[in-house]
mmCIF file of C-alpha atoms in Angstrom:
data_model
loop_
_atom_site.group_PDB
_atom_site.id
_atom_site.type_symbol
_atom_site.label_atom_id
_atom_site.label_comp_id
_atom_site.label_asym_id
_atom_site.label_seq_id
_atom_site.Cartn_x
_atom_site.Cartn_y
_atom_site.Cartn_z
ATOM 1 C CA UNK A 13 -49.713 33.478 9.053
ATOM 2 C CA UNK A 14 -46.710 33.501 11.342
ATOM 3 C CA UNK A 15 -43.249 32.716 10.059
ATOM 4 C CA UNK A 16 -40.792 31.490 12.628
ATOM 5 C CA UNK A 17 -37.348 32.971 12.204
ATOM 6 C CA UNK A 18 -34.461 30.574 12.294
ATOM 7 C CA UNK A 19 -30.844 31.280 12.941
ATOM 8 C CA UNK A 20 -28.606 30.925 9.922
ATOM 9 C CA UNK A 21 -26.649 27.708 9.905
ATOM 10 C CA UNK A 22 -23.024 28.368 10.620
ATOM 11 C CA UNK A 23 -20.671 26.527 8.267
ATOM 12 C CA UNK A 24 -18.780 23.843 10.065
ATOM 13 C CA UNK A 25 -15.148 23.199 9.474
ATOM 14 C CA UNK A 26 -14.162 19.558 9.706
ATOM 15 C CA UNK A 27 -11.867 18.803 12.584
ATOM 16 C CA UNK A 28 -8.266 18.540 11.484
ATOM 17 C CA UNK A 29 -7.008 15.016 11.100
ATOM 18 C CA UNK A 30 -4.912 13.932 14.062
ATOM 19 C CA UNK A 31 -1.186 13.617 13.733
ATOM 20 C CA UNK A 32 0.274 10.206 13.146
ATOM 21 C CA UNK A 33 1.705 8.862 16.415
ATOM 22 C CA UNK A 34 5.215 8.981 14.964
ATOM 23 C CA UNK A 35 8.154 11.379 14.960
ATOM 24 C CA UNK A 36 8.067 13.795 12.044
ATOM 25 C CA UNK A 37 10.470 13.112 9.188
ATOM 26 C CA UNK A 38 11.248 10.432 6.631
ATOM 27 C CA UNK A 39 10.793 6.845 7.834
ATOM 28 C CA UNK A 40 12.657 4.299 5.667
ATOM 29 C CA UNK A 41 11.371 0.820 4.904
ATOM 30 C CA UNK A 42 12.910 -2.030 6.900
ATOM 31 C CA UNK A 43 13.000 -4.658 4.119
ATOM 32 C CA UNK A 44 13.783 -7.710 6.254
ATOM 33 C CA UNK A 45 10.469 -7.358 8.073
ATOM 34 C CA UNK A 46 8.283 -6.048 5.263
ATOM 35 C CA UNK A 47 6.274 -7.967 2.680
ATOM 36 C CA UNK A 48 3.954 -7.239 -0.241
ATOM 37 C CA UNK A 49 1.667 -10.252 -0.645
ATOM 38 C CA UNK A 50 -1.225 -10.916 -2.997
ATOM 39 C CA UNK A 51 -3.777 -13.568 -3.902
ATOM 40 C CA UNK A 52 -5.879 -14.179 -7.003
ATOM 41 C CA UNK A 53 -8.537 -16.754 -7.829
ATOM 42 C CA UNK A 54 -7.487 -19.646 -10.086
ATOM 43 C CA UNK A 55 -10.266 -21.329 -12.102
ATOM 44 C CA UNK A 56 -12.677 -19.660 -9.690
ATOM 45 C CA UNK A 57 -12.222 -22.455 -7.170
ATOM 46 C CA UNK A 58 -9.010 -21.707 -5.256
ATOM 47 C CA UNK A 59 -6.376 -19.030 -4.793
ATOM 48 C CA UNK A 60 -2.834 -18.588 -5.991
ATOM 49 C CA UNK A 61 -0.780 -16.625 -3.504
ATOM 50 C CA UNK A 62 2.470 -14.793 -4.021
ATOM 51 C CA UNK A 63 4.674 -11.926 -3.019
ATOM 52 C CA UNK A 64 7.005 -9.328 -4.468
ATOM 53 C CA UNK A 65 10.531 -9.428 -3.036
ATOM 54 C CA UNK A 66 11.914 -6.114 -4.351
ATOM 55 C CA UNK A 67 10.076 -3.292 -2.586
ATOM 56 C CA UNK A 68 11.262 0.257 -1.924
ATOM 57 C CA UNK A 69 9.093 2.560 0.191
ATOM 58 C CA UNK A 70 9.186 5.531 2.493
ATOM 59 C CA UNK A 71 6.782 7.130 4.910
ATOM 60 C CA UNK A 72 6.999 10.894 5.296
ATOM 61 C CA UNK A 73 5.425 11.973 8.590
ATOM 62 C CA UNK A 74 4.255 15.568 8.871
ATOM 63 C CA UNK A 75 2.736 17.546 11.714
ATOM 64 C CA UNK A 76 -0.740 16.303 10.743
ATOM 65 C CA UNK A 77 -2.011 13.213 8.938
ATOM 66 C CA UNK A 78 -2.838 15.291 5.848
ATOM 67 C CA UNK A 79 0.787 16.429 5.757
ATOM 68 C CA UNK A 80 2.009 12.820 5.705
ATOM 69 C CA UNK A 81 2.495 10.525 2.728
ATOM 70 C CA UNK A 82 3.647 7.097 1.590
ATOM 71 C CA UNK A 83 5.382 6.218 -1.660
ATOM 72 C CA UNK A 84 6.430 2.783 -2.861
ATOM 73 C CA UNK A 85 7.985 1.176 -5.924
ATOM 74 C CA UNK A 86 7.783 -2.569 -6.550
ATOM 75 C CA UNK A 87 9.809 -4.421 -9.190
ATOM 76 C CA UNK A 88 7.297 -6.693 -10.934
ATOM 77 C CA UNK A 89 10.056 -9.113 -11.978
ATOM 78 C CA UNK A 90 10.559 -9.928 -8.284
ATOM 79 C CA UNK A 91 7.278 -11.873 -8.153
ATOM 80 C CA UNK A 92 7.440 -15.150 -6.228
ATOM 81 C CA UNK A 93 4.470 -17.536 -6.286
ATOM 82 C CA UNK A 94 6.480 -20.518 -5.074
ATOM 83 C CA UNK A 95 6.869 -21.971 -8.572
ATOM 84 C CA UNK A 96 9.748 -20.776 -10.770
ATOM 85 C CA UNK A 97 8.181 -21.965 -14.031
ATOM 86 C CA UNK A 98 4.929 -20.155 -13.250
ATOM 87 C CA UNK A 99 6.828 -17.008 -12.233
ATOM 88 C CA UNK A 100 8.767 -17.052 -15.528
ATOM 89 C CA UNK A 101 5.484 -17.288 -17.422
ATOM 90 C CA UNK A 102 3.854 -14.508 -15.395
ATOM 91 C CA UNK A 103 6.662 -12.013 -16.103
ATOM 92 C CA UNK A 104 6.769 -12.918 -19.819
ATOM 93 C CA UNK A 105 5.301 -10.823 -22.622
ATOM 94 C CA UNK A 106 2.227 -13.079 -22.584
ATOM 95 C CA UNK A 107 1.176 -11.907 -19.121
ATOM 96 C CA UNK A 108 2.730 -9.094 -17.020
ATOM 97 C CA UNK A 109 5.308 -8.219 -19.689
ATOM 98 C CA UNK A 110 7.879 -6.768 -17.271
ATOM 99 C CA UNK A 111 9.962 -5.340 -20.102
ATOM 100 C CA UNK A 112 7.014 -3.070 -20.867
ATOM 101 C CA UNK A 113 5.856 -2.755 -17.249
ATOM 102 C CA UNK A 114 8.946 -3.037 -15.020
ATOM 103 C CA UNK A 115 7.437 -1.484 -11.899
ATOM 104 C CA UNK A 116 4.297 -0.891 -9.935
ATOM 105 C CA UNK A 117 4.252 2.379 -7.989
ATOM 106 C CA UNK A 118 2.010 3.742 -5.263
ATOM 107 C CA UNK A 119 1.604 7.326 -4.095
ATOM 108 C CA UNK A 120 -0.756 8.177 -1.255
ATOM 109 C CA UNK A 121 -3.164 11.084 -1.681
ATOM 110 C CA UNK A 122 -4.930 10.991 1.703
ATOM 111 C CA UNK A 123 -4.292 9.443 5.114
ATOM 112 C CA UNK A 124 -7.001 9.535 7.785
ATOM 113 C CA UNK A 125 -7.853 7.739 11.003
ATOM 114 C CA UNK A 126 -6.902 7.499 14.644
ATOM 115 C CA UNK A 127 -5.321 5.128 17.134
ATOM 116 C CA UNK A 128 -4.782 1.756 15.398
ATOM 117 C CA UNK A 129 -7.294 2.142 12.530
ATOM 118 C CA UNK A 130 -6.406 4.202 9.464
ATOM 119 C CA UNK A 131 -7.406 4.499 5.816
ATOM 120 C CA UNK A 132 -4.971 5.400 3.076
ATOM 121 C CA UNK A 133 -6.135 6.499 -0.343
ATOM 122 C CA UNK A 134 -3.730 6.731 -3.223
ATOM 123 C CA UNK A 135 -2.848 6.166 -6.832
ATOM 124 C CA UNK A 136 -1.444 2.874 -8.091
ATOM 125 C CA UNK A 137 0.417 2.866 -11.401
ATOM 126 C CA UNK A 138 1.213 -0.277 -13.363
ATOM 127 C CA UNK A 139 2.920 0.412 -16.667
ATOM 128 C CA UNK A 140 1.231 3.512 -18.074
ATOM 129 C CA UNK A 141 -2.105 3.064 -16.284
ATOM 130 C CA UNK A 142 -2.921 4.808 -12.999
ATOM 131 C CA UNK A 143 -6.002 4.046 -10.913
ATOM 132 C CA UNK A 144 -7.184 5.014 -7.414
ATOM 133 C CA UNK A 145 -6.859 2.460 -4.631
ATOM 134 C CA UNK A 146 -7.893 2.474 -0.972
ATOM 135 C CA UNK A 147 -6.110 0.510 1.732
ATOM 136 C CA UNK A 148 -7.345 -0.256 5.226
ATOM 137 C CA UNK A 149 -4.364 0.214 7.535
ATOM 138 C CA UNK A 150 -3.761 -1.099 11.031
ATOM 139 C CA UNK A 151 -1.017 0.627 12.994
ATOM 140 C CA UNK A 152 0.831 -1.928 15.101
ATOM 141 C CA UNK A 153 2.856 0.501 17.178
ATOM 142 C CA UNK A 154 6.464 1.578 17.637
ATOM 143 C CA UNK A 155 9.157 -0.476 19.329
ATOM 144 C CA UNK A 156 12.886 -0.447 19.780
ATOM 145 C CA UNK A 157 15.096 -3.248 18.511
ATOM 146 C CA UNK A 158 17.979 -4.603 20.634
ATOM 147 C CA UNK A 159 21.268 -3.071 19.573
ATOM 148 C CA UNK A 160 19.706 -0.388 17.372
ATOM 149 C CA UNK A 161 19.070 3.250 18.205
ATOM 150 C CA UNK A 162 16.305 3.681 15.628
ATOM 151 C CA UNK A 163 12.853 2.445 16.536
ATOM 152 C CA UNK A 164 10.596 0.423 14.211
ATOM 153 C CA UNK A 165 6.976 1.272 13.308
ATOM 154 C CA UNK A 166 4.738 -1.556 12.110
ATOM 155 C CA UNK A 167 1.712 -1.497 9.831
ATOM 156 C CA UNK A 168 -0.634 -3.983 8.203
ATOM 157 C CA UNK A 169 -2.646 -2.903 5.179
ATOM 158 C CA UNK A 170 -5.154 -4.620 2.939
ATOM 159 C CA UNK A 171 -7.133 -3.787 -0.165
ATOM 160 C CA UNK A 172 -7.909 -5.031 -3.630
ATOM 161 C CA UNK A 173 -7.581 -4.012 -7.256
ATOM 162 C CA UNK A 174 -9.181 -5.189 -10.483
ATOM 163 C CA UNK A 175 -6.399 -6.183 -12.843
ATOM 164 C CA UNK A 176 -8.555 -5.530 -15.910
ATOM 165 C CA UNK A 177 -8.599 -1.820 -15.002
ATOM 166 C CA UNK A 178 -4.820 -1.810 -15.495
ATOM 167 C CA UNK A 179 -4.943 -3.537 -18.883
ATOM 168 C CA UNK A 180 -3.914 -6.858 -17.338
ATOM 169 C CA UNK A 181 -6.901 -8.781 -18.684
ATOM 170 C CA UNK A 182 -4.999 -11.875 -19.821
ATOM 171 C CA UNK A 183 -6.273 -15.396 -19.124
ATOM 172 C CA UNK A 184 -9.943 -14.576 -18.422
ATOM 173 C CA UNK A 185 -11.704 -17.530 -16.856
ATOM 174 C CA UNK A 186 -8.373 -18.986 -15.798
ATOM 175 C CA UNK A 187 -7.526 -16.151 -13.404
ATOM 176 C CA UNK A 188 -9.943 -13.926 -11.505
ATOM 177 C CA UNK A 189 -10.103 -10.194 -12.050
ATOM 178 C CA UNK A 190 -9.823 -9.232 -8.366
ATOM 179 C CA UNK A 191 -6.341 -9.239 -6.829
ATOM 180 C CA UNK A 192 -6.307 -9.021 -3.043
ATOM 181 C CA UNK A 193 -3.359 -7.209 -1.497
ATOM 182 C CA UNK A 194 -1.924 -7.762 1.977
ATOM 183 C CA UNK A 195 0.967 -5.613 3.202
ATOM 184 C CA UNK A 196 3.094 -6.111 6.283
ATOM 185 C CA UNK A 197 5.431 -3.164 6.619
ATOM 186 C CA UNK A 198 8.030 -1.944 9.062
ATOM 187 C CA UNK A 199 9.629 1.482 8.832
ATOM 188 C CA UNK A 200 12.695 2.835 10.626
ATOM 189 C CA UNK A 201 12.398 6.198 12.339
ATOM 190 C CA UNK A 202 14.406 9.140 11.030
ATOM 191 C CA UNK A 203 18.012 9.401 12.123
ATOM 192 C CA UNK A 204 18.200 11.801 15.056
ATOM 193 C CA UNK A 205 20.224 14.925 14.387
ATOM 194 C CA UNK A 206 23.221 15.217 16.663
#
């Protein structure tokens, strides 16, 4: 019997993630052109849509994608569904209970992709519950703005969470469990050192 010798398989190292196509440093959110939107099923037959008005975020760009990160804090009391009475009910102790859960925070744990298509993994915390979340991110590019020295970078991101996983299981049957998230974000490039 003849045994054919084979070469040992060399371990492969994954290629390093490419750098983000942005200047390194801390990019600040541009709130006038940024939005955190969501939708949730109502009675299983249609959607209620809304947004959060009070959003703070920053993008830290490193030399490589794995050295970059995004953090964000959203004030839950800033919810706007287009109906003040409904918003007052949503933030009450019966539903979101913003006295107990004043903020929702996000911290990225991994950024990967190339060109316009990226994926961002992270941890979302609502109240005292933290769960993983993945966002599909589209990079819109970088442009200057008339009269400003700092350029703007634009992103769109989408994903979904299950509110029951965060202990927000109120109104079953009335509201769906899946909350779809749509982000439109602009960030301002770091201030150049002079």
